Structures are given as structure tokens and as C-alpha cells.
Short mmCIF file of C-alpha atoms and ligand atoms in Angstrom, two decimals:
data_model
loop_
_atom_site.label_atom_id
_atom_site.label_comp_id
_atom_site.label_asym_id
_atom_site.label_seq_id
_atom_site.Cartn_x
_atom_site.Cartn_y
_atom_site.Cartn_z
CA MET M 1 -30.23 -23.02 -8.81
CA ASP M 2 -26.59 -22.35 -9.79
CA THR M 3 -25.89 -18.65 -9.59
CA ILE M 4 -23.18 -16.03 -10.05
CA LEU M 5 -23.08 -12.91 -7.91
CA VAL M 6 -21.79 -9.71 -9.51
CA VAL M 7 -20.49 -6.98 -7.19
CA ASN M 8 -19.77 -3.35 -8.02
CA ALA M 9 -18.50 -1.63 -4.88
CA GLY M 10 -18.04 2.14 -4.59
CA SER M 11 -17.25 4.47 -1.71
CA SER M 12 -20.78 4.67 -0.31
CA SER M 13 -22.64 1.86 -2.06
CA VAL M 14 -22.34 -1.78 -3.00
CA LYS M 15 -24.39 -2.70 -6.06
CA PHE M 16 -25.03 -6.36 -6.75
CA GLN M 17 -26.80 -8.59 -9.23
CA VAL M 18 -27.51 -12.32 -9.22
CA PHE M 19 -27.51 -14.33 -12.44
CA SER M 20 -28.71 -17.91 -12.74
CA ILE M 21 -26.76 -20.26 -14.99
CA GLU M 22 -29.09 -21.83 -17.52
CA GLY M 23 -28.39 -24.51 -20.13
CA GLU M 24 -25.30 -24.13 -22.34
CA GLY M 25 -23.82 -21.48 -20.08
CA ARG M 26 -26.55 -18.91 -20.72
CA LEU M 27 -27.07 -16.41 -17.93
CA ARG M 28 -30.36 -14.99 -16.71
CA ARG M 29 -30.59 -11.98 -14.41
CA GLN M 30 -32.58 -12.84 -11.26
CA ILE M 31 -31.93 -10.09 -8.72
CA LYS M 32 -30.73 -6.50 -8.84
CA GLY M 33 -29.91 -4.78 -5.59
CA GLN M 34 -27.78 -2.30 -3.75
CA MET M 35 -26.76 -1.32 -0.29
CA ASP M 36 -26.29 2.44 -0.31
CA GLY M 37 -25.81 5.19 2.25
CA ILE M 38 -22.93 3.25 3.83
CA GLY M 39 -21.76 5.09 6.96
CA ARG M 40 -24.64 7.60 6.69
CA ARG M 41 -28.06 6.00 6.27
CA PRO M 42 -27.54 2.39 5.17
CA ARG M 43 -30.37 1.08 3.06
CA LEU M 44 -30.72 -2.28 1.32
CA ARG M 45 -32.94 -2.37 -1.73
CA ALA M 46 -33.42 -5.26 -4.15
CA LYS M 47 -35.76 -6.22 -6.95
CA GLY M 48 -36.51 -9.50 -8.65
CA VAL M 49 -36.40 -10.39 -12.30
CA ASP M 50 -39.71 -8.72 -13.23
CA GLY M 51 -39.15 -5.69 -11.04
CA GLN M 52 -41.01 -6.96 -7.96
CA PRO M 53 -39.49 -5.52 -4.77
CA LEU M 54 -37.66 -8.11 -2.64
CA ALA M 55 -36.21 -5.84 0.03
CA ASP M 56 -36.24 -2.23 1.15
CA ARG M 57 -34.91 -1.76 4.65
CA VAL M 58 -32.84 0.72 6.58
CA TYR M 59 -30.06 -0.29 9.00
CA PRO M 60 -28.51 1.50 11.97
CA VAL M 61 -25.44 3.40 10.80
CA GLU M 62 -23.11 1.58 13.22
CA SER M 63 -24.04 -1.82 11.77
CA VAL M 64 -23.05 -0.83 8.19
CA SER M 65 -20.15 1.55 8.63
CA ASP M 66 -18.02 0.40 5.68
CA VAL M 67 -18.01 -1.57 2.43
CA PRO M 68 -17.08 -4.98 3.96
CA ALA M 69 -19.94 -4.59 6.47
CA ALA M 70 -22.34 -3.74 3.62
CA MET M 71 -21.14 -6.81 1.72
CA GLY M 72 -21.73 -8.88 4.86
CA VAL M 73 -25.31 -7.62 5.27
CA ALA M 74 -26.20 -8.03 1.57
CA GLY M 75 -24.55 -11.48 1.47
CA GLY M 76 -26.38 -12.53 4.65
CA TRP M 77 -29.70 -11.40 3.16
CA LEU M 78 -29.06 -13.38 -0.04
CA ARG M 79 -27.93 -16.47 1.85
CA ASN M 80 -30.46 -16.58 4.69
CA GLU M 81 -33.58 -15.01 3.24
CA ILE M 82 -33.40 -15.56 -0.51
CA ARG M 83 -31.51 -18.86 -0.12
CA ILE M 84 -28.93 -18.02 -2.73
CA SER M 85 -25.41 -19.42 -2.45
CA PRO M 86 -23.48 -18.29 -5.52
CA MET M 87 -20.95 -20.58 -7.16
CA ALA M 88 -18.67 -17.62 -7.75
CA VAL M 89 -18.48 -13.84 -7.41
CA GLY M 90 -17.46 -11.49 -10.21
CA HIS M 91 -16.20 -8.05 -9.21
CA ARG M 92 -15.91 -4.83 -11.13
CA VAL M 93 -12.38 -3.53 -10.49
CA VAL M 94 -11.61 -0.19 -12.07
CA HIS M 95 -7.87 -0.63 -12.56
CA GLY M 96 -5.92 -3.62 -13.84
CA GLY M 97 -2.80 -1.50 -14.41
CA PRO M 98 -0.41 -2.50 -17.18
CA ASP M 99 -0.50 -6.18 -16.18
CA PHE M 100 -4.09 -7.31 -16.49
CA GLY M 101 -5.48 -7.41 -20.03
CA GLN M 102 -8.07 -10.06 -19.10
CA PRO M 103 -10.30 -10.90 -16.14
CA VAL M 104 -8.47 -12.97 -13.55
CA LEU M 105 -9.31 -15.54 -10.89
CA ILE M 106 -8.48 -13.91 -7.57
CA ASP M 107 -6.08 -15.18 -4.93
CA HIS M 108 -4.00 -13.37 -2.32
CA GLY M 109 -1.21 -12.78 -4.87
CA VAL M 110 -3.61 -11.09 -7.30
CA VAL M 111 -5.01 -8.88 -4.52
CA ALA M 112 -1.46 -7.83 -3.61
CA ARG M 113 -0.79 -6.88 -7.25
CA LEU M 114 -4.07 -4.96 -7.49
CA GLU M 115 -3.23 -3.04 -4.30
CA ARG M 116 -0.35 -1.49 -6.24
CA PHE M 117 -2.86 0.27 -8.49
CA VAL M 118 -4.65 2.05 -5.63
CA ALA M 119 -2.49 5.11 -6.33
CA LEU M 120 -3.74 5.08 -9.96
CA ALA M 121 -7.43 5.11 -8.93
CA PRO M 122 -7.53 6.25 -5.31
CA LEU M 123 -11.25 6.94 -5.21
CA HIS M 124 -12.32 3.62 -6.72
CA GLN M 125 -9.73 0.85 -6.33
CA PRO M 126 -9.73 0.62 -2.50
CA HIS M 127 -13.53 0.22 -2.48
CA ASN M 128 -13.41 -2.35 -5.28
CA LEU M 129 -10.85 -4.39 -3.33
CA ALA M 130 -12.59 -4.19 0.07
CA PRO M 131 -15.33 -6.78 -0.60
CA ILE M 132 -12.79 -9.03 -2.37
CA ARG M 133 -10.62 -9.06 0.74
CA SER M 134 -13.51 -9.71 3.10
CA LEU M 135 -14.86 -12.57 0.95
CA LEU M 136 -11.35 -14.07 0.71
CA ALA M 137 -11.14 -14.01 4.51
CA ASN M 138 -14.65 -15.34 5.20
CA PHE M 139 -15.15 -17.70 2.25
CA PRO M 140 -11.64 -18.71 1.16
CA THR M 141 -12.82 -21.46 -1.21
CA LEU M 142 -15.39 -19.32 -3.03
CA PRO M 143 -14.05 -18.49 -6.52
CA GLN M 144 -13.83 -14.75 -7.15
CA VAL M 145 -13.05 -13.07 -10.47
CA ALA M 146 -11.81 -9.51 -11.03
CA CYS M 147 -13.03 -7.81 -14.23
CA PHE M 148 -11.26 -4.58 -15.12
CA ASP M 149 -12.44 -1.32 -16.69
CA THR M 150 -9.00 -0.90 -18.22
CA ALA M 151 -8.56 -4.39 -19.70
CA PHE M 152 -10.45 -3.87 -22.96
CA HIS M 153 -8.07 -1.03 -23.92
CA ARG M 154 -4.84 -2.97 -23.43
CA THR M 155 -4.89 -3.61 -27.19
CA HIS M 156 -3.87 0.04 -27.86
CA ASP M 157 -0.72 0.68 -29.86
CA ALA M 158 2.25 2.14 -27.98
CA VAL M 159 1.59 5.54 -29.56
CA SER M 160 -1.87 5.81 -28.00
CA ASP M 161 -0.74 4.26 -24.70
CA CYS M 162 1.87 6.85 -23.72
CA TYR M 163 2.31 10.54 -22.88
CA ALA M 164 5.16 12.79 -24.01
CA ILE M 165 6.88 12.62 -20.63
CA PRO M 166 10.10 10.80 -19.70
CA TYR M 167 9.75 7.14 -20.61
CA GLN M 168 10.65 5.99 -17.10
CA LEU M 169 7.24 7.25 -15.97
CA TYR M 170 5.60 5.04 -18.60
CA VAL M 171 7.56 2.09 -17.25
CA GLU M 172 6.31 2.99 -13.76
CA GLY M 173 2.72 2.83 -15.03
CA VAL M 174 1.88 6.40 -16.07
CA ARG M 175 -0.01 5.39 -19.23
CA ARG M 176 -3.18 6.20 -21.12
CA TYR M 177 -5.21 3.26 -19.85
CA GLY M 178 -8.76 4.19 -20.82
CA PHE M 179 -11.83 3.13 -18.78
CA HIS M 180 -15.45 1.95 -19.17
CA GLY M 181 -13.92 -1.11 -20.85
CA LEU M 182 -16.63 -3.53 -19.68
CA SER M 183 -19.26 -1.32 -21.27
CA TYR M 184 -17.33 -1.10 -24.56
CA GLU M 185 -16.71 -4.83 -24.56
CA TYR M 186 -20.45 -5.44 -24.15
CA VAL M 187 -21.25 -3.07 -27.04
CA ALA M 188 -18.51 -4.64 -29.21
CA LYS M 189 -20.01 -8.10 -28.55
CA THR M 190 -23.57 -6.92 -29.20
CA LEU M 191 -22.88 -4.94 -32.37
CA PRO M 192 -22.42 -7.98 -34.65
CA HIS M 193 -26.01 -9.02 -33.79
CA VAL M 194 -27.32 -5.50 -34.41
CA ALA M 195 -25.31 -4.56 -37.49
CA PRO M 196 -23.22 -7.46 -38.78
CA GLU M 197 -22.05 -5.46 -41.81
CA THR M 198 -20.55 -2.60 -39.79
CA ALA M 199 -19.52 -4.36 -36.57
CA ARG M 200 -16.08 -5.23 -37.88
CA ARG M 201 -15.43 -1.80 -39.35
CA ARG M 202 -14.66 1.62 -37.78
CA VAL M 203 -17.03 2.48 -34.94
CA ILE M 204 -17.13 5.19 -32.27
CA VAL M 205 -18.98 4.26 -29.08
CA ALA M 206 -20.05 7.11 -26.78
CA HIS M 207 -20.58 5.93 -23.20
CA LEU M 208 -22.48 8.93 -21.82
CA GLY M 209 -23.43 8.50 -18.16
CA SER M 210 -22.38 10.13 -14.90
CA GLY M 211 -18.94 9.07 -16.05
CA ALA M 212 -18.48 9.62 -19.77
CA SER M 213 -15.96 8.59 -22.39
CA MET M 214 -15.73 7.55 -26.01
CA CYS M 215 -13.94 4.63 -27.59
CA ALA M 216 -12.73 3.97 -31.13
CA LEU M 217 -13.38 0.37 -32.18
CA LYS M 218 -11.69 -1.21 -35.17
CA GLU M 219 -12.71 -4.80 -35.95
CA GLY M 220 -14.34 -4.92 -32.51
CA ARG M 221 -11.15 -3.97 -30.67
CA SER M 222 -10.39 -0.72 -28.85
CA ILE M 223 -7.72 1.33 -30.60
CA GLU M 224 -8.20 4.68 -28.84
CA SER M 225 -10.11 6.18 -25.92
CA THR M 226 -10.83 9.69 -24.69
CA MET M 227 -9.81 8.68 -21.17
CA GLY M 228 -6.20 8.32 -20.11
CA PHE M 229 -4.22 7.75 -16.93
CA THR M 230 -7.26 8.33 -14.72
CA ALA M 231 -11.00 8.56 -15.21
CA LEU M 232 -10.69 12.38 -15.14
CA ASP M 233 -9.66 12.87 -18.76
CA GLY M 234 -11.64 13.28 -21.98
CA LEU M 235 -15.31 14.29 -21.96
CA PRO M 236 -16.85 16.48 -19.25
CA MET M 237 -18.77 14.31 -16.77
CA GLY M 238 -21.28 14.77 -13.96
CA THR M 239 -18.68 16.02 -11.50
CA ARG M 240 -15.33 15.56 -13.36
CA PRO M 241 -13.98 18.16 -15.78
CA GLY M 242 -12.71 15.95 -18.61
CA GLN M 243 -9.78 17.26 -20.63
CA LEU M 244 -7.99 20.01 -18.74
CA ASP M 245 -4.72 21.80 -19.31
CA PRO M 246 -2.42 20.44 -16.53
CA GLY M 247 -1.57 24.10 -15.94
CA VAL M 248 -5.03 24.49 -14.38
CA VAL M 249 -4.09 21.94 -11.71
CA LEU M 250 -0.83 23.79 -11.05
CA TYR M 251 -2.83 27.01 -10.70
CA LEU M 252 -5.20 25.38 -8.19
CA ILE M 253 -2.22 24.31 -6.11
CA SER M 254 0.00 27.37 -6.39
CA GLU M 255 -2.60 30.17 -6.52
CA LYS M 256 -5.63 28.72 -4.76
CA GLY M 257 -3.58 26.97 -2.09
CA MET M 258 -5.14 23.57 -2.64
CA SER M 259 -3.34 20.57 -1.17
CA PRO M 260 -3.00 17.56 -3.51
CA ALA M 261 -5.83 15.84 -1.58
CA LYS M 262 -8.08 18.89 -1.89
CA ALA M 263 -7.29 19.26 -5.59
CA GLN M 264 -8.13 15.59 -6.10
CA ASP M 265 -11.43 15.94 -4.31
CA PHE M 266 -12.22 19.09 -6.28
CA LEU M 267 -11.44 17.46 -9.63
CA TYR M 268 -13.49 14.31 -8.92
CA ARG M 269 -16.45 15.88 -7.13
CA ASP M 270 -16.89 19.59 -7.88
CA CYS M 271 -16.24 20.03 -11.59
CA GLY M 272 -17.89 18.79 -14.79
CA LEU M 273 -21.56 19.57 -15.43
CA LYS M 274 -22.06 20.32 -11.74
CA GLY M 275 -19.17 22.78 -11.55
CA LEU M 276 -19.89 24.59 -14.81
CA SER M 277 -23.65 24.85 -14.34
CA GLY M 278 -23.71 25.40 -10.59
CA VAL M 279 -27.10 23.66 -10.88
CA SER M 280 -26.67 19.89 -10.94
CA ASN M 281 -24.53 16.97 -12.09
CA ASP M 282 -27.69 15.24 -13.32
CA MET M 283 -28.51 15.63 -17.01
CA ARG M 284 -32.26 15.37 -16.38
CA GLU M 285 -32.13 18.36 -14.04
CA LEU M 286 -29.95 20.34 -16.44
CA GLU M 287 -32.35 19.66 -19.31
CA ALA M 288 -35.26 20.83 -17.17
CA SER M 289 -33.46 23.99 -16.00
CA GLU M 290 -33.93 27.48 -17.47
CA ASP M 291 -30.62 28.62 -15.94
CA SER M 292 -28.20 29.98 -18.55
CA LYS M 293 -25.26 28.15 -16.95
CA ALA M 294 -27.18 24.87 -17.18
CA LYS M 295 -27.62 25.53 -20.89
CA LEU M 296 -23.90 26.35 -21.20
CA ALA M 297 -22.97 23.09 -19.44
CA ILE M 298 -25.10 21.07 -21.88
CA GLU M 299 -23.63 22.98 -24.81
CA TYR M 300 -20.10 22.29 -23.56
CA PHE M 301 -20.91 18.58 -23.08
CA VAL M 302 -22.23 18.25 -26.65
CA TYR M 303 -19.42 20.37 -28.14
CA ARG M 304 -16.73 18.22 -26.49
CA ILE M 305 -18.40 15.03 -27.72
CA GLY M 306 -18.21 16.47 -31.23
CA LEU M 307 -14.54 17.46 -30.85
CA ASN M 308 -13.61 14.07 -29.46
CA ALA M 309 -15.53 12.31 -32.23
CA GLY M 310 -13.28 14.15 -34.71
CA MET M 311 -10.21 12.94 -32.83
CA LEU M 312 -11.38 9.34 -32.75
CA ALA M 313 -12.44 9.43 -36.42
CA ALA M 314 -8.87 10.55 -37.20
CA ALA M 315 -7.48 7.65 -35.15
CA LEU M 316 -9.75 5.28 -37.10
CA GLN M 317 -8.99 7.04 -40.41
CA GLY M 318 -12.71 7.22 -41.13
CA LEU M 319 -15.98 6.24 -39.56
CA ASP M 320 -18.56 3.57 -40.39
CA ALA M 321 -20.95 3.77 -37.41
CA PHE M 322 -21.64 5.71 -34.22
CA VAL M 323 -23.18 4.17 -31.07
CA PHE M 324 -24.77 5.81 -28.01
CA THR M 325 -24.84 4.01 -24.68
CA ALA M 326 -25.16 4.52 -20.86
CA GLY M 327 -27.68 6.68 -18.92
CA ILE M 328 -27.62 9.82 -21.08
CA GLY M 329 -26.82 8.03 -24.35
CA GLU M 330 -29.66 5.53 -23.87
CA ASN M 331 -32.30 7.95 -22.56
CA SER M 332 -31.79 11.53 -23.67
CA THR M 333 -33.37 12.16 -27.07
CA ARG M 334 -32.28 15.81 -26.86
CA ILE M 335 -28.60 15.10 -26.26
CA ARG M 336 -28.56 12.48 -29.03
CA ALA M 337 -30.17 14.96 -31.44
CA ARG M 338 -27.65 17.66 -30.54
CA VAL M 339 -24.68 15.31 -30.84
CA ALA M 340 -25.99 14.16 -34.23
CA ASP M 341 -26.06 17.84 -35.27
CA GLN M 342 -22.41 18.15 -34.23
CA LEU M 343 -21.63 15.13 -36.40
CA GLY M 344 -23.36 16.70 -39.40
CA TRP M 345 -20.00 17.33 -41.12
CA LEU M 346 -19.55 13.53 -41.17
CA GLY M 347 -22.83 13.20 -43.05
CA VAL M 348 -24.85 12.11 -40.00
CA THR M 349 -28.59 12.75 -40.01
CA LEU M 350 -31.15 11.57 -37.47
CA ASP M 351 -34.60 10.05 -37.86
CA SER M 352 -36.31 12.10 -35.17
CA ALA M 353 -39.25 9.69 -34.77
CA ALA M 354 -36.84 6.76 -34.29
CA ASN M 355 -34.81 8.88 -31.87
CA SER M 356 -37.94 9.77 -29.86
CA ARG M 357 -38.98 6.15 -29.44
CA HIS M 358 -35.40 5.12 -28.51
CA ALA M 359 -35.12 2.78 -31.50
CA ARG M 360 -31.99 0.72 -32.02
CA LEU M 361 -31.21 2.50 -35.31
CA ILE M 362 -31.87 6.24 -35.05
CA SER M 363 -30.07 7.64 -38.12
CA GLY M 364 -32.02 8.99 -41.08
CA SER M 365 -32.26 7.01 -44.31
CA ASP M 366 -29.97 9.61 -45.94
CA SER M 367 -27.33 9.45 -43.18
CA ARG M 368 -23.87 8.62 -44.49
CA ILE M 369 -23.28 6.36 -41.49
CA PRO M 370 -25.71 4.48 -39.22
CA VAL M 371 -26.23 5.70 -35.64
CA TYR M 372 -27.31 3.16 -33.03
CA VAL M 373 -28.50 3.14 -29.42
CA ILE M 374 -27.26 0.02 -27.62
CA PRO M 375 -28.10 -0.21 -23.90
CA THR M 376 -24.98 -1.35 -22.09
CA ASP M 377 -24.81 -4.22 -19.58
CA GLU M 378 -21.53 -4.23 -17.68
CA GLU M 379 -22.89 -6.63 -15.04
CA LEU M 380 -23.77 -9.27 -17.64
CA MET M 381 -20.25 -8.90 -19.04
CA ILE M 382 -18.80 -9.53 -15.57
CA ALA M 383 -21.06 -12.54 -15.03
CA GLN M 384 -20.03 -13.98 -18.42
CA HIS M 385 -16.33 -13.53 -17.68
CA THR M 386 -16.79 -15.09 -14.25
CA LEU M 387 -18.58 -18.12 -15.67
CA LEU M 388 -15.95 -18.56 -18.41
CA LEU M 389 -13.09 -18.47 -15.92
CA LEU M 390 -14.99 -20.87 -13.65
CA MET M 391 -15.44 -23.34 -16.50
CA ASP M 392 -11.76 -23.03 -17.41
CA THR M 393 -10.60 -23.77 -13.86
CA PRO M 394 -10.28 -27.52 -13.23
CA SER M 395 -10.62 -27.27 -9.46
CA SER M 396 -13.72 -25.07 -9.58
CA SER M 397 -16.25 -27.94 -9.30
CA THR M 398 -14.79 -29.01 -5.98
CA ARG M 399 -14.96 -25.45 -4.73
CA GLN M 400 -18.53 -24.82 -5.78
CA GLU M 401 -20.17 -26.43 -2.76
CA LYS M 402 -18.67 -23.82 -0.48
CA ALA M 403 -20.64 -20.76 -1.33
CA LEU M 404 -21.34 -17.33 0.05
P1 AMP K 4 -25.38 6.30 -15.68
O1 AMP K 4 -24.15 6.75 -14.93
O2 AMP K 4 -25.08 5.51 -16.91
O3 AMP K 4 -26.41 5.64 -14.79
O4 AMP K 4 -26.08 7.64 -16.20
C1 AMP K 4 -26.53 8.62 -15.33
C2 AMP K 4 -26.86 9.88 -16.12
O5 AMP K 4 -27.89 9.58 -17.08
C3 AMP K 4 -27.38 11.02 -15.27
O6 AMP K 4 -26.78 12.25 -15.66
C4 AMP K 4 -28.85 11.07 -15.61
O7 AMP K 4 -29.39 12.34 -15.49
C5 AMP K 4 -28.82 10.65 -17.06
N1 AMP K 4 -30.15 10.22 -17.51
C6 AMP K 4 -30.84 9.13 -17.15
N2 AMP K 4 -32.06 9.12 -17.74
C7 AMP K 4 -32.14 10.26 -18.47
C8 AMP K 4 -33.14 10.85 -19.31
N3 AMP K 4 -34.32 10.27 -19.52
N4 AMP K 4 -32.84 12.03 -19.91
C9 AMP K 4 -31.66 12.63 -19.72
N5 AMP K 4 -30.68 12.13 -18.95
C10 AMP K 4 -30.91 10.96 -18.34
#
């Protein structure tokens, strides 16, 4: 079986999926797994195509102390026990900087260029690059592809790509990149099958998960995003604040005595829904809570989605459809109903029965614009990009025998 391995490496977990390559380049998901608790309580879990468990085992902490070790254990399990030797590996890499507007076949030169963007995404980029480096060292002929969260937004006009700061900083890379691009790309590719008549028009996609952002799509291309230089901007998230006056950061440093490292940690881990509610970063727990701060956090989340929808509708000069995706967007009927209320001024109404059964189209028959729920699939997007680049690379067939 020819397969592609998709890897999404974070600070304490490596998530992976295996796709088989069927006829005419179609991909079928075969395995979904993750090694989490790296450096604390390493645990490998994996499921097969119909949800049957394939592995659930705990490892001694010293044997899986970092991301490359986790990659080694997961790769060894796939190779030796499941007998899978992928033809190529596709990686989620959060930052492609100003250079990479497309996925790219990885070599040492590409890794060196991607290292330069560690400063732009210090909590993600090093962990994304770690398994790439270890696979390059251990399996130098195995094709690897980097797929970027920023790439889909590289189509933005100059006016939405910059800040009003000295232009030299823009040249250095201080730009409004936007993130969650693989998710938006998947939705943009799926929309023509769901709603051919609106797919090429003006669409707002709300990716509402632990990380959250919104994207304005015109003719299937990103023209504006709520996120900017880092994944801190825009909507409030599980533990990140979203849009914040930079003066707040100055206050944290000058008045609260936070070092830059402490401020960074605080902004990425202690703010957002968790910080405001003091209850949880998890929407399910907030929805279940009677705590008044939990209610305020939900209210703030919904309010900011409404405000940002207004901003993106202005960028698009109108609106023809609205799409929910990601964990909260796909699963929370209550948040969708409340967001739809916020969008009432745009003529949005909801069909509450359709919303309750998580239908594809959830807007009411009298809604001025359709509202959809489209489950995202960033891993499939990565596998597709990897396969495409593999097919485009003349030397790939000779490299395929050497697999993970
Ligand atoms: P993601 O990062 O896309 O996996 O999304 C994670 C977020 O989705 C968490 O805040 C979860 O609480 C939220 N979520 C998942 N399922 C539900 C649900 N049924 N109702 C409300 N929130 C949910």
C-alpha cells in the first residue's frame, strides 16, 4: 500500500495521520494517532479507519523526552508493527514567512530558511522543525513537504499585509501574515461542492477552535484575516487574548515587571477564555458552567466574532455567505446560534432545527445570506499537497523505495 504520513508536531505532542494513495491520486485516511505527554507521561494512541484502537501504550519518560524521540517511537511503531513505510511525509509548519506562498519540498536549504522564522513563531516553529530535522538525518532520501499556515494568506494586498510602523520593519518581516491557512484552503476547496453559486463570491470563514480566527474569501482567495504578525491577534482564543492594545503589553512589562519571556508565556497560555473566565479554556466546560465570568467569556467571544465579521464584510465590500468550522464552529449549536444573532444586522437568520442536527446549511429560509457548517480537514490538505509535490518531482519515484 502506498501511503503518505502527515505530521503535526507541537511542544508536547506529535499528531500523525496515514493516508493511502488510491487510484487517480485520491487519498483515503487509514490511521489517526498521536504521541502526547512528551517529557511528562509519554503515551502513544492510534486508531484505524473505522475508529478501532490500534495502540494505547505509555512509555517511560526518559525514552520520549523530546519531539524527535516521539517521532522515532511513532515511526518505529508504524514501520515495525503496522508495516507502513510512507512514500513521503507532509508536515504542518506554522510559519512560511514572507517567502513561502506554497508548500515546498524540504532540503537542508529550506530548513535553514525556515529556521529564520523561529523568532516569528517561537512556540510553534521549533517544534514543527524538530521532526523534519530528525527525518532528514535518519532518512535522507525520504521526500518531506512543508505546508504552511501562513501560505494561503500570501495573496493579501499590500494594504492588508502591513502595519503603520516604519517600512524597514515590514522589509524585515514584521507583516500581517494570518494563520489557519490550511483550514481556510480546505474550506475554500470544499465550498464549490457545497454551494457552487456562492463559492466564488464574498465569504467569511470562522475557524473557531482552541485557536480561532476569521478569514475573508473573495473568489476562493484570502483577502483579509483577523490574525496578523503572530497567532495572538484577532479573536479571543482558549488561552490567547486576541486583539489587544499594544499598550497592555507595555504595562505588563513596565508595571507588572514581566520579562519579555514571561510576557510571551502569559499571552500565549494564561489569557483568552481561560484568563477572562478563570474557569477553563475549553468551550464545553464554559458552556456547562454557571460561573458569571464563564458567561462573560462566552459573551466576549461571540461579541468579538460579530465585530470582526463587520470588519471583514467591509474588506469584502459585502457578504454572500458565512461558514463555521473547527471544534467550536463544528460542534457548538449554542455558539453558532449566538453568533448568528450578532449577524442579525446583516440579515442572517438561523434554522434552529438544522443548527441542532449540525446540518451543512443552517440558515433560515428567510436569511439574506446562507450560513454553512463545513468540518475542516487540515491533514487531508497536507496529504494532498504532499502528493502533488511528489508527483511533480521527477526524482521522487527513485526515492520512494527508501521509506520511513
Ligand atoms: P479544535 O482546536 O478545533 O480541536 O477545537 C477545540 C475547541 O472546540 C475546544 O474549546 C472545545 O471545547 C470545543 N468543542 C469541541 N466540541 C464541542 C462541543 N460539542 N460544544 C462546544 N465546544 C466544543
